[in-house]
mmCIF file of C-alpha atoms and ligand atoms in Angstrom:
data_model
loop_
_atom_site.group_PDB
_atom_site.id
_atom_site.type_symbol
_atom_site.label_atom_id
_atom_site.label_comp_id
_atom_site.label_asym_id
_atom_site.label_seq_id
_atom_site.Cartn_x
_atom_site.Cartn_y
_atom_site.Cartn_z
ATOM 1 C CA MET A 1038 0.574 10.029 -5.861
ATOM 2 C CA THR A 1039 1.105 10.547 -2.152
ATOM 3 C CA THR A 1040 -1.987 11.602 -0.189
ATOM 4 C CA VAL A 1041 -0.663 11.552 3.376
ATOM 5 C CA CYS A 1042 2.930 11.599 4.528
ATOM 6 C CA VAL A 1043 3.679 10.908 8.196
ATOM 7 C CA ASN A 1044 7.272 11.790 9.109
ATOM 8 C CA ASN A 1045 8.843 10.497 12.295
ATOM 9 C CA ILE A 1046 5.892 11.236 14.556
ATOM 10 C CA PHE A 1047 6.291 11.080 18.323
ATOM 11 C CA LYS A 1048 3.453 11.873 20.698
ATOM 12 C CA CYS A 1049 3.551 12.099 24.473
ATOM 13 C CA PHE A 1050 0.676 12.666 26.852
ATOM 14 C CA GLY A 1051 2.483 13.846 29.979
ATOM 15 C CA ASN A 1052 5.206 11.250 30.635
ATOM 16 C CA LYS A 1053 3.517 8.638 28.502
ATOM 17 C CA GLU A 1054 4.995 8.158 25.045
ATOM 18 C CA VAL A 1055 2.100 6.974 22.904
ATOM 19 C CA LEU A 1056 3.656 7.201 19.425
ATOM 20 C CA LYS A 1057 7.334 6.393 18.952
ATOM 21 C CA GLY A 1058 8.673 7.478 15.583
ATOM 22 C CA ILE A 1059 5.914 6.652 13.096
ATOM 23 C CA ASN A 1060 6.723 6.895 9.393
ATOM 24 C CA ILE A 1061 4.059 6.010 6.814
ATOM 25 C CA VAL A 1062 3.124 7.121 3.342
ATOM 26 C CA PHE A 1063 -0.471 6.664 2.177
ATOM 27 C CA GLU A 1064 -0.930 6.571 -1.582
ATOM 28 C CA GLU A 1065 -3.869 7.602 -3.733
ATOM 29 C CA GLY A 1066 -6.209 4.822 -4.890
ATOM 30 C CA LYS A 1067 -5.548 2.485 -1.974
ATOM 31 C CA VAL A 1068 -7.476 1.223 1.026
ATOM 32 C CA TYR A 1069 -5.390 0.916 4.191
ATOM 33 C CA GLY A 1070 -6.275 -1.021 7.315
ATOM 34 C CA LEU A 1071 -4.726 0.226 10.541
ATOM 35 C CA PHE A 1072 -4.762 -2.476 13.190
ATOM 36 C CA GLY A 1073 -3.663 -2.485 16.790
ATOM 37 C CA LYS A 1074 -4.721 -3.545 20.247
ATOM 38 C CA ASN A 1075 -6.664 -1.183 22.509
ATOM 39 C CA GLY A 1076 -4.442 1.742 23.373
ATOM 40 C CA ALA A 1077 -1.887 0.997 20.620
ATOM 41 C CA GLY A 1078 -2.056 4.589 19.368
ATOM 42 C CA LYS A 1079 -4.297 4.309 16.264
ATOM 43 C CA SER A 1080 -6.763 7.087 17.081
ATOM 44 C CA THR A 1081 -3.952 9.349 18.251
ATOM 45 C CA LEU A 1082 -2.205 8.876 14.913
ATOM 46 C CA LEU A 1083 -5.400 9.583 12.964
ATOM 47 C CA LYS A 1084 -6.051 12.714 15.029
ATOM 48 C CA ILE A 1085 -2.512 13.926 14.305
ATOM 49 C CA ILE A 1086 -3.061 13.318 10.569
ATOM 50 C CA LEU A 1087 -6.259 15.375 10.861
ATOM 51 C CA GLY A 1088 -4.515 18.165 12.777
ATOM 52 C CA LEU A 1089 -6.832 17.628 15.758
ATOM 53 C CA LEU A 1090 -3.761 16.839 17.875
ATOM 54 C CA LEU A 1091 -0.272 18.235 17.504
ATOM 55 C CA PRO A 1092 2.643 15.793 17.531
ATOM 56 C CA THR A 1093 5.361 16.178 20.144
ATOM 57 C CA GLN A 1094 7.861 15.710 17.343
ATOM 58 C CA GLY A 1095 7.676 15.089 13.592
ATOM 59 C CA SER A 1096 5.394 16.339 10.852
ATOM 60 C CA VAL A 1097 2.429 15.348 8.719
ATOM 61 C CA SER A 1098 1.348 16.496 5.283
ATOM 62 C CA VAL A 1099 -2.053 15.900 3.723
ATOM 63 C CA PHE A 1100 -2.197 16.581 -0.029
ATOM 64 C CA GLY A 1101 1.185 18.256 0.419
ATOM 65 C CA LYS A 1102 -0.055 20.699 3.055
ATOM 66 C CA ASN A 1103 -0.046 20.953 6.808
ATOM 67 C CA PRO A 1104 -3.450 19.583 7.939
ATOM 68 C CA ARG A 1105 -3.993 22.762 9.987
ATOM 69 C CA ASP A 1106 -3.188 24.853 6.954
ATOM 70 C CA GLY A 1107 -5.868 23.930 4.441
ATOM 71 C CA GLY A 1108 -4.986 20.286 3.897
ATOM 72 C CA LEU A 1109 -8.358 18.990 5.061
ATOM 73 C CA LYS A 1110 -10.836 20.391 2.539
ATOM 74 C CA GLU A 1111 -11.130 17.079 0.779
ATOM 75 C CA VAL A 1112 -11.073 14.880 3.868
ATOM 76 C CA SER A 1113 -13.970 12.910 5.278
ATOM 77 C CA TYR A 1114 -13.504 11.860 8.910
ATOM 78 C CA LEU A 1115 -15.567 9.337 10.804
ATOM 79 C CA SER A 1116 -14.734 9.592 14.469
ATOM 80 C CA GLU A 1117 -14.847 6.563 16.782
ATOM 81 C CA ASN A 1118 -17.009 8.676 19.077
ATOM 82 C CA LEU A 1119 -20.418 9.226 17.619
ATOM 83 C CA ALA A 1120 -20.860 12.783 16.363
ATOM 84 C CA GLY A 1121 -23.889 14.769 15.229
ATOM 85 C CA TYR A 1122 -26.729 16.831 16.635
ATOM 86 C CA PHE A 1123 -28.449 14.344 18.868
ATOM 87 C CA ASP A 1124 -31.355 16.643 19.779
ATOM 88 C CA LEU A 1125 -32.258 16.968 16.117
ATOM 89 C CA ASN A 1126 -33.725 14.379 13.801
ATOM 90 C CA ALA A 1127 -31.805 12.410 11.163
ATOM 91 C CA TYR A 1128 -33.080 14.545 8.274
ATOM 92 C CA ASP A 1129 -31.935 17.797 9.904
ATOM 93 C CA ASN A 1130 -28.559 16.248 10.768
ATOM 94 C CA ILE A 1131 -27.852 15.469 7.102
ATOM 95 C CA ASP A 1132 -29.130 18.909 6.090
ATOM 96 C CA ILE A 1133 -26.943 20.763 8.619
ATOM 97 C CA ILE A 1134 -23.775 18.730 8.027
ATOM 98 C CA ALA A 1135 -24.173 19.291 4.264
ATOM 99 C CA LYS A 1136 -24.738 23.045 4.687
ATOM 100 C CA MET A 1137 -21.665 23.272 6.955
ATOM 101 C CA GLN A 1138 -19.643 21.784 4.121
ATOM 102 C CA GLY A 1139 -21.141 24.161 1.561
ATOM 103 C CA VAL A 1140 -23.175 21.380 -0.060
ATOM 104 C CA LYS A 1141 -26.798 22.208 -0.939
ATOM 105 C CA LEU A 1142 -29.036 19.163 -0.876
ATOM 106 C CA ARG A 1143 -32.632 19.046 -2.054
ATOM 107 C CA LYS A 1144 -35.291 17.370 0.122
ATOM 108 C CA GLU A 1145 -35.400 14.281 -2.094
ATOM 109 C CA GLU A 1146 -31.606 14.026 -2.051
ATOM 110 C CA ILE A 1147 -31.600 13.985 1.747
ATOM 111 C CA PHE A 1148 -34.244 11.254 1.779
ATOM 112 C CA LYS A 1149 -32.239 9.297 -0.790
ATOM 113 C CA ILE A 1150 -29.157 9.465 1.446
ATOM 114 C CA LEU A 1151 -31.187 8.332 4.449
ATOM 115 C CA GLU A 1152 -32.694 5.521 2.402
ATOM 116 C CA SER A 1153 -29.217 4.341 1.340
ATOM 117 C CA VAL A 1154 -28.249 3.810 4.984
ATOM 118 C CA ASN A 1155 -31.641 2.372 5.873
ATOM 119 C CA LEU A 1156 -32.750 5.357 7.964
ATOM 120 C CA LYS A 1157 -35.521 6.794 5.756
ATOM 121 C CA GLU A 1158 -38.261 5.373 7.952
ATOM 122 C CA VAL A 1159 -36.809 7.152 10.987
ATOM 123 C CA ALA A 1160 -35.945 10.427 9.236
ATOM 124 C CA SER A 1161 -37.998 12.480 11.693
ATOM 125 C CA LYS A 1162 -36.828 10.652 14.822
ATOM 126 C CA LYS A 1163 -34.391 12.400 17.147
ATOM 127 C CA VAL A 1164 -30.892 10.939 16.885
ATOM 128 C CA LYS A 1165 -30.607 10.655 20.676
ATOM 129 C CA ASP A 1166 -33.282 7.969 20.462
ATOM 130 C CA PHE A 1167 -31.352 5.946 17.867
ATOM 131 C CA SER A 1168 -29.616 2.663 18.675
ATOM 132 C CA LEU A 1169 -25.783 2.518 18.417
ATOM 133 C CA GLY A 1170 -25.996 0.899 14.976
ATOM 134 C CA MET A 1171 -28.451 3.521 13.717
ATOM 135 C CA LYS A 1172 -26.185 6.314 14.954
ATOM 136 C CA ARG A 1173 -23.226 4.634 13.206
ATOM 137 C CA ARG A 1174 -25.242 4.437 9.963
ATOM 138 C CA LEU A 1175 -25.870 8.175 10.211
ATOM 139 C CA GLN A 1176 -22.109 8.747 10.647
ATOM 140 C CA LEU A 1177 -21.492 6.651 7.536
ATOM 141 C CA ALA A 1178 -23.962 8.831 5.639
ATOM 142 C CA PHE A 1179 -22.032 11.945 6.799
ATOM 143 C CA ALA A 1180 -18.754 10.348 5.735
ATOM 144 C CA PHE A 1181 -19.732 8.894 2.371
ATOM 145 C CA CYS A 1182 -22.821 10.622 1.037
ATOM 146 C CA ILE A 1183 -22.147 14.334 1.437
ATOM 147 C CA GLY A 1184 -19.838 16.082 -1.032
ATOM 148 C CA ASP A 1185 -17.045 14.515 -3.044
ATOM 149 C CA LYS A 1186 -14.074 13.815 -0.768
ATOM 150 C CA LYS A 1187 -10.694 12.409 -1.730
ATOM 151 C CA LEU A 1188 -9.400 11.112 1.590
ATOM 152 C CA PHE A 1189 -11.496 9.056 4.004
ATOM 153 C CA ILE A 1190 -10.229 8.607 7.546
ATOM 154 C CA LEU A 1191 -12.492 6.148 9.311
ATOM 155 C CA ASP A 1192 -11.987 5.279 12.966
ATOM 156 C CA GLU A 1193 -13.824 2.059 13.923
ATOM 157 C CA PRO A 1194 -16.460 2.538 11.180
ATOM 158 C CA THR A 1195 -18.173 -0.824 11.669
ATOM 159 C CA ASN A 1196 -18.436 -0.607 15.444
ATOM 160 C CA GLY A 1197 -22.060 -1.314 16.386
ATOM 161 C CA LEU A 1198 -23.170 -2.201 12.859
ATOM 162 C CA ASP A 1199 -25.232 -5.293 12.114
ATOM 163 C CA ILE A 1200 -24.284 -7.712 9.287
ATOM 164 C CA GLU A 1201 -26.310 -5.742 6.759
ATOM 165 C CA GLY A 1202 -24.592 -2.524 7.844
ATOM 166 C CA VAL A 1203 -21.124 -4.095 7.501
ATOM 167 C CA PHE A 1204 -22.084 -5.324 4.024
ATOM 168 C CA TRP A 1205 -23.248 -1.817 3.061
ATOM 169 C CA PHE A 1206 -19.973 -0.403 4.342
ATOM 170 C CA LYS A 1207 -17.868 -2.874 2.358
ATOM 171 C CA GLU A 1208 -19.829 -2.172 -0.816
ATOM 172 C CA LYS A 1209 -19.354 1.561 -0.245
ATOM 173 C CA ILE A 1210 -15.591 1.086 0.136
ATOM 174 C CA LYS A 1211 -15.484 -0.875 -3.141
ATOM 175 C CA GLU A 1212 -17.553 1.826 -4.856
ATOM 176 C CA VAL A 1213 -15.299 4.638 -3.608
ATOM 177 C CA LYS A 1214 -12.179 2.674 -4.535
ATOM 178 C CA GLU A 1215 -13.373 2.245 -8.115
ATOM 179 C CA LYS A 1216 -12.996 6.003 -8.575
ATOM 180 C CA LYS A 1217 -9.203 5.447 -8.339
ATOM 181 C CA ASP A 1218 -8.369 8.918 -6.970
ATOM 182 C CA LYS A 1219 -9.483 8.211 -3.396
ATOM 183 C CA THR A 1220 -7.496 7.133 -0.374
ATOM 184 C CA ILE A 1221 -9.169 5.313 2.490
ATOM 185 C CA ILE A 1222 -7.626 4.738 5.914
ATOM 186 C CA ILE A 1223 -9.624 2.480 8.227
ATOM 187 C CA SER A 1224 -8.684 1.932 11.845
ATOM 188 C CA THR A 1225 -10.436 -1.178 13.090
ATOM 189 C CA HIS A 1226 -10.384 -4.354 15.159
ATOM 190 C CA ALA A 1227 -12.536 -6.108 12.555
ATOM 191 C CA PHE A 1228 -9.742 -7.843 10.589
ATOM 192 C CA GLU A 1229 -11.830 -10.661 9.219
ATOM 193 C CA GLU A 1230 -14.738 -8.460 8.223
ATOM 194 C CA LEU A 1231 -12.586 -6.101 6.206
ATOM 195 C CA GLU A 1232 -9.716 -8.262 4.960
ATOM 196 C CA ASN A 1233 -11.096 -8.480 1.430
ATOM 197 C CA VAL A 1234 -11.571 -4.728 0.941
ATOM 198 C CA ILE A 1235 -8.149 -3.669 2.216
ATOM 199 C CA ASP A 1236 -5.104 -3.299 -0.052
ATOM 200 C CA GLU A 1237 -2.478 -2.730 2.607
ATOM 201 C CA PHE A 1238 -2.438 -3.276 6.316
ATOM 202 C CA ILE A 1239 -0.410 -1.581 9.004
ATOM 203 C CA ILE A 1240 -0.007 -3.079 12.445
ATOM 204 C CA ILE A 1241 0.737 -0.642 15.217
ATOM 205 C CA HIS A 1242 1.805 -1.986 18.574
ATOM 206 C CA LYS A 1243 2.684 0.094 21.626
ATOM 207 C CA GLY A 1244 3.134 3.188 19.480
ATOM 208 C CA GLU A 1245 5.379 1.580 16.864
ATOM 209 C CA ILE A 1246 4.711 0.186 13.411
ATOM 210 C CA LYS A 1247 5.422 -3.525 13.576
ATOM 211 C CA LYS A 1248 4.318 -4.484 10.093
ATOM 212 C CA LYS A 1249 3.220 -2.843 6.854
ATOM 213 C CA SER A 1250 2.287 -5.165 4.073
ATOM 214 C CA ASP A 1251 0.251 -5.656 0.955
ATOM 215 C CA VAL A 1252 -2.703 -7.987 1.590
ATOM 216 C CA CYS A 1253 -1.859 -9.844 -1.669
ATOM 217 C CA ASP A 1254 1.498 -10.838 -0.158
ATOM 218 C CA LEU A 1255 -0.339 -12.907 2.434
ATOM 219 C CA GLU A 1256 -1.701 -15.218 -0.235
ATOM 220 C CA ILE A 1257 1.487 -15.948 -2.137
ATOM 221 C CA LYS A 1258 3.501 -17.160 0.831
ATOM 222 C CA ASN A 1259 3.929 -20.898 0.666
ATOM 223 C CA LYS A 1260 3.584 -22.215 4.172
ATOM 224 C CA LYS A 1261 2.618 -25.483 5.729
ATOM 225 C CA PHE A 1262 0.756 -26.094 8.927
ATOM 226 C CA VAL A 1263 2.080 -29.169 10.687
ATOM 227 C CA LYS A 1264 0.736 -30.891 13.760
ATOM 228 C CA VAL A 1265 2.862 -33.702 15.097
ATOM 229 C CA SER A 1266 2.153 -36.104 17.887
ATOM 230 C CA ASN A 1267 3.289 -35.077 21.341
ATOM 231 C CA LYS A 1268 6.120 -37.619 21.473
ATOM 232 C CA ASP A 1269 7.574 -36.448 18.146
ATOM 233 C CA THR A 1270 7.921 -32.712 18.711
ATOM 234 C CA GLU A 1271 11.615 -32.963 19.569
ATOM 235 C CA LYS A 1272 12.297 -35.086 16.472
ATOM 236 C CA PHE A 1273 10.360 -32.622 14.334
ATOM 237 C CA THR A 1274 12.166 -29.505 15.582
ATOM 238 C CA LYS A 1275 15.480 -31.259 15.002
ATOM 239 C CA LEU A 1276 14.408 -32.059 11.426
ATOM 240 C CA VAL A 1277 13.327 -28.483 10.563
ATOM 241 C CA ASP A 1278 16.571 -27.174 12.083
ATOM 242 C CA LEU A 1279 18.554 -29.666 10.018
ATOM 243 C CA LEU A 1280 16.682 -28.673 6.853
ATOM 244 C CA LYS A 1281 17.202 -25.009 7.818
ATOM 245 C CA LEU A 1282 13.483 -24.243 7.532
ATOM 246 C CA ASN A 1283 12.006 -21.185 9.192
ATOM 247 C CA TYR A 1284 9.264 -22.217 11.539
ATOM 248 C CA THR A 1285 6.912 -20.765 14.136
ATOM 249 C CA ARG A 1286 5.703 -22.918 16.970
ATOM 250 C CA VAL A 1287 2.063 -21.949 17.482
ATOM 251 C CA ALA A 1288 1.320 -24.518 20.175
ATOM 252 C CA ASN A 1289 3.179 -27.369 21.854
ATOM 253 C CA THR A 1290 2.652 -29.751 18.935
ATOM 254 C CA GLU A 1291 1.731 -27.286 16.169
ATOM 255 C CA PHE A 1292 4.144 -25.601 13.798
ATOM 256 C CA ILE A 1293 3.939 -23.311 10.791
ATOM 257 C CA VAL A 1294 6.777 -24.032 8.425
ATOM 258 C CA GLU A 1295 8.035 -22.011 5.482
ATOM 259 C CA GLU A 1296 8.907 -24.357 2.687
ATOM 260 C CA ASN A 1297 12.255 -23.080 1.438
ATOM 261 C CA GLU A 1298 14.266 -24.385 -1.493
ATOM 262 C CA LYS A 1299 11.541 -26.784 -2.585
ATOM 263 C CA ILE A 1300 12.470 -29.322 0.072
ATOM 264 C CA ASN A 1301 9.837 -31.955 0.335
ATOM 265 C CA LEU A 1302 9.156 -31.665 3.981
ATOM 266 C CA LEU A 1303 6.527 -34.364 3.958
ATOM 267 C CA GLU A 1304 8.977 -36.899 2.478
ATOM 268 C CA GLN A 1305 11.505 -36.080 5.170
ATOM 269 C CA ILE A 1306 8.859 -36.486 7.834
ATOM 270 C CA VAL A 1307 8.052 -39.957 6.504
ATOM 271 C CA VAL A 1308 11.753 -40.914 6.180
ATOM 272 C CA ASN A 1309 12.324 -39.854 9.787
ATOM 273 C CA GLY A 1310 9.242 -41.740 10.983
ATOM 274 C CA ILE A 1311 7.600 -38.712 12.585
ATOM 275 C CA LYS A 1312 3.936 -39.266 13.444
ATOM 276 C CA LEU A 1313 1.762 -36.566 11.840
ATOM 277 C CA GLN A 1314 -1.646 -35.500 13.062
ATOM 278 C CA ARG A 1315 -2.126 -32.758 10.447
ATOM 279 C CA PHE A 1316 -0.246 -31.484 7.423
ATOM 280 C CA GLU A 1317 -1.915 -28.815 5.350
ATOM 281 C CA THR A 1318 -1.291 -25.626 3.437
ATOM 282 C CA TYR A 1319 -1.488 -22.686 5.747
ATOM 283 C CA ARG A 1320 -2.817 -19.371 4.511
ATOM 284 C CA GLU A 1321 -1.594 -16.396 6.406
ATOM 285 C CA THR A 1322 -4.302 -13.902 7.388
ATOM 286 C CA ILE A 1323 -4.093 -10.419 8.818
ATOM 287 C CA LYS A 1324 -5.202 -11.952 12.100
ATOM 288 C CA SER A 1325 -2.408 -14.523 12.137
ATOM 289 C CA VAL A 1326 0.207 -11.881 11.266
ATOM 290 C CA PHE A 1327 -1.267 -9.617 13.919
ATOM 291 C CA LYS A 1328 -1.027 -12.342 16.562
ATOM 292 C CA ALA A 1329 2.573 -13.067 15.619
ATOM 293 C CA VAL A 1330 3.836 -9.476 15.610
ATOM 294 C CA THR A 1331 2.021 -8.354 18.745
ATOM 295 C CA LYS A 1332 3.023 -11.406 20.797
ATOM 296 C CA GLU A 1333 4.488 -10.177 24.078
HETATM 297 N N1 ATP B 1882 -5.950 13.116 25.364
HETATM 298 C C1 ATP B 1882 -5.271 12.137 25.963
HETATM 299 N N2 ATP B 1882 -4.671 12.334 27.145
HETATM 300 C C2 ATP B 1882 -3.955 11.376 27.759
HETATM 301 N N3 ATP B 1882 -3.783 10.141 27.253
HETATM 302 C C3 ATP B 1882 -4.365 9.883 26.079
HETATM 303 C C4 ATP B 1882 -5.140 10.860 25.368
HETATM 304 N N4 ATP B 1882 -5.574 10.307 24.217
HETATM 305 C C5 ATP B 1882 -5.109 9.047 24.208
HETATM 306 N N5 ATP B 1882 -4.386 8.796 25.311
HETATM 307 C C6 ATP B 1882 -3.692 7.535 25.626
HETATM 308 O O1 ATP B 1882 -2.906 7.188 24.508
HETATM 309 C C7 ATP B 1882 -2.904 5.773 24.319
HETATM 310 C C8 ATP B 1882 -3.319 5.475 22.899
HETATM 311 O O2 ATP B 1882 -4.679 5.819 22.744
HETATM 312 P P1 ATP B 1882 -5.444 5.685 21.353
HETATM 313 O O3 ATP B 1882 -6.826 6.178 21.568
HETATM 314 O O4 ATP B 1882 -4.636 6.326 20.291
HETATM 315 O O5 ATP B 1882 -5.416 4.115 21.154
HETATM 316 P P2 ATP B 1882 -6.173 3.208 20.073
HETATM 317 O O6 ATP B 1882 -5.142 2.377 19.414
HETATM 318 O O7 ATP B 1882 -7.006 4.061 19.190
HETATM 319 O O8 ATP B 1882 -7.057 2.303 21.019
HETATM 320 P P3 ATP B 1882 -8.561 1.725 20.845
HETATM 321 O O9 ATP B 1882 -8.464 0.564 19.912
HETATM 322 O O10 ATP B 1882 -8.884 1.294 22.236
HETATM 323 O O11 ATP B 1882 -9.446 2.820 20.338
HETATM 324 C C9 ATP B 1882 -3.807 5.199 25.386
HETATM 325 O O12 ATP B 1882 -3.016 4.760 26.458
HETATM 326 C C10 ATP B 1882 -4.661 6.382 25.816
HETATM 327 O O13 ATP B 1882 -5.043 6.275 27.159
#
């Protein structure tokens, strides 16, 4: 089932075109990672999905409705900018945010929530005196522990968190995902941290989607990483051209080669007397795909 549908979104701020024809469908039960360099347009896209910004062109539907027209009742949003009532303590923050959402929490339930994000000991401390990581933990409590939401839109959720906090976050994502009817969209720079909790990743570069792929697809690709000696690079490129292999040159002497048609590349390297410094299976990661598609 489709949770969010983004149709041909363009967004300009003055003369600056920040989003250039974005089309994406987010499906129920999946965790999506939205990756992009600083200023790529991730937060702008999330704000348009949430109806906080209007697109210059195009449309968005959330659970089949316009986000400004009742589509957001079941949405949990964690903003990249820390939100909350900083002059109040952590306990009162949870209490107020819950009440605003029509959720009545008992005293012990509030303490349980604070305990789950490791803030019970500082329940009566004013949030303005919290560290960045503590404030982020409070945001995570707002996002995950109040009410029963179906769509989670999380902008830089691990920013400022320590290792324990990142672990908590990943466990929470797994827990939410197990319920099957949830959709989670995470905008982040933390590829490595989150690679194993994401189902699909979307790379946005200069306002355009450059890649959308299933994380599982990264593992099945059969690629080889080859490092040849400096003198043999010309010989090697000639060989891969002759064998019609797709290759990416990652450094002067380093290549990533797709092994097509079961050609035994290694045998050919030996036959042609090319000096190898490394030859190993190469596993593509979100980071490596990101580097390749955002290369200027
Ligand atoms: N309200 C605004 N007015 C003018 N320009 C804006 C506004 N909001 C965002 N921009 C510009 O739009 C571009 C995209 O910003 P956005 O915040 O969407 O990027 P991002 O991918 O989330 O970046 P980051 O990873 O740094 O958070 C940037 O050049 C930014 O300066």
